[in-house]
Each structure stands twice: as C-alpha cells, then as structure tokens.
C-alpha angles and dihedrals in degrees: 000000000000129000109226091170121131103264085069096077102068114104130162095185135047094301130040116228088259093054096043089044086044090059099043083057090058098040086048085045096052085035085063106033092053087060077049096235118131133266141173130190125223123190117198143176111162092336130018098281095184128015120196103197107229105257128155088206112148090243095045104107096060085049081061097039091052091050094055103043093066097055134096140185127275150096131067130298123243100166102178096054096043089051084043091058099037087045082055097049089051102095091181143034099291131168101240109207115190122197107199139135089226100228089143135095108308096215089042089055091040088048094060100038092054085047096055081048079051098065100036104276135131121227129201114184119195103199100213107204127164118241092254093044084064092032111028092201091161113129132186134043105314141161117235118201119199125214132217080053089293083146137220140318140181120193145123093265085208102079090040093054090090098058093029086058093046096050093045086053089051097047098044090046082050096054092039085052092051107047090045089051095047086046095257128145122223149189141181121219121182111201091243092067111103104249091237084061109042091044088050097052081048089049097044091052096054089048089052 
C-alpha cells in the first residue's frame, strides 16, 4: 500500500520519498513473486488512485512495474478510509505493508492499522523519511513551503532545529510505541539507505 500523496514528493537527495518508496514496491514485489505467492499493489492519496489486483502470474511484475511507472505524487492524504477500503478488498489472511511517510492524523493512521489486526492481517509499516526531515541541517534565511497546503514560512532554520528535532524525536518514538503495542512491525528507511540494505534489515526482522 503505497502513499502517492503529496508529501511524498519531497527529496533532498537523488530520490524523492515517492521514487525511493516506489522502488521498494517493485523490489518487495519481485521479492514475492519469485517465492511464487501473490501481490498487488495499491497507490492512494485521499482515495485509492491506482489498484494492482494480487496475482502470482509469470508476467506480473511488469504488470506492476508498469503500474507504477506511470504514477506521481499529489493529493491529500486520508489514511483511515483508504486502509478501511484496501482491509475490505482483502478476501484472505494477507501481510499488508504500507510505505508512507506518515504525515497524516495519528489517530486516523493508528485507527486503520488496528483494524487490519483486527481481521487477521499482518501489517508491516516502512516508515520512508528524507535525511533533513530527520536532521533539519538548513541555515540562513529561507522560505519553507508546506505541502498538503500546510502553508508557508520564512525563518533562519537554524534557531528552530532544536525544537524541530525535539518534535521529530516525539513524533517517530510515538509511532515506534504504537505499532509494537498493536502487534505491528515496523521499520524506518531514510532515502539515503542503500535499498539492499534497507530490504535486508526488513527481511532479517521477519525471519527473526
């Protein structure tokens, strides 16, 4: 499941967290289709924009390549209604992954997971952040503008890091707190990682 809202579009290195997300879709996907189990692929904002149907068919992950090829970043976000929709497409037992950034509601976000743990499935979330939105290393006078309509700033970054920092920290050990106690597993990328990497520390932990 695949966030394609607009925050995702954000990217201070050489991918955006959409195209690095995007990736990671296609690598799970190979990943699964080569154990020859099924997968689909859905991209939302505020509504499910693009649905791959789960198949395990030899020519399925261009089907999905293709898919998402083709997509780009925008739109809000309503997370609960969008997990409410994909849980109730999901006719058997499945492992969810969702690839978001998680600027959304928390409750919202919190609400949909439990429900898919709710009916039987287990959820993995990989939580996709650029390296300054974890480290906020801007200086000089500059001009933020939010997206999502989160509006417009200018400020020195440098005498907002600290609290920046402090409210990043809050809102990832938040997160990390919630998915252990609602039986979730979870994982933070940046879009720096190497994707080996990032896909093997994903792997190890499910084997463990």
């Amino acid at each position: 499941v695949l966030d394609g809202s607009e925050s995702m579009q954000f990217g201070s290195g050489a991918m955006s967290k959409f195209a690095y997300a995007q990736t990671v879709a296609a690598a799970i996907s190979m990943l699964v289709l080569k154990q020859h189990d099924s997968v689909g692929v859905s991209l939302f904002d505020s509504a499910i924009r693009s649905q791959i149907p789960a198949s395990s068919r030899n020519n399925h992950l261009q089907t999905i390549l293709n898919g998402l090829q083709v997509q780009t970043a925008g739109g809000k976000t309503d997370i609960l209604g969008v997990l409410r929709r994909v849980s109730e497409s999901l006719n058997r037992r499945s492992i969810v992954i969702l690839l978001s950034d998680l600027f959304c509601p928390r409750e919202d976000l919190f609400k949909g997971l439990q429900m898919m743990r709710q009916r039987g499935h287990e959820v993995i979330t990989l939580h996709v952040l650029d390296d300054e939105e974890l480290e906020f290393r801007y200086s000089g006078t500059m001009r933020f503008e939010g997206l999502e309509d989160a509006g417009k700033l200018t400020c020195d970054p440098a005498a907002l890091r600290t609290g920046y920092l402090a409210a990043m920290e809050k809102f990832l050990d938040a997160v990390r707190r919630r998915c252990a106690g609602s039986g979730i597993d979870y994982k933070m990328i940046r879009t720096s990682d190497n994707l080996d990497a990032a896909l093997a520390q994903v792997l190890i932990r499910r084997m463990k």
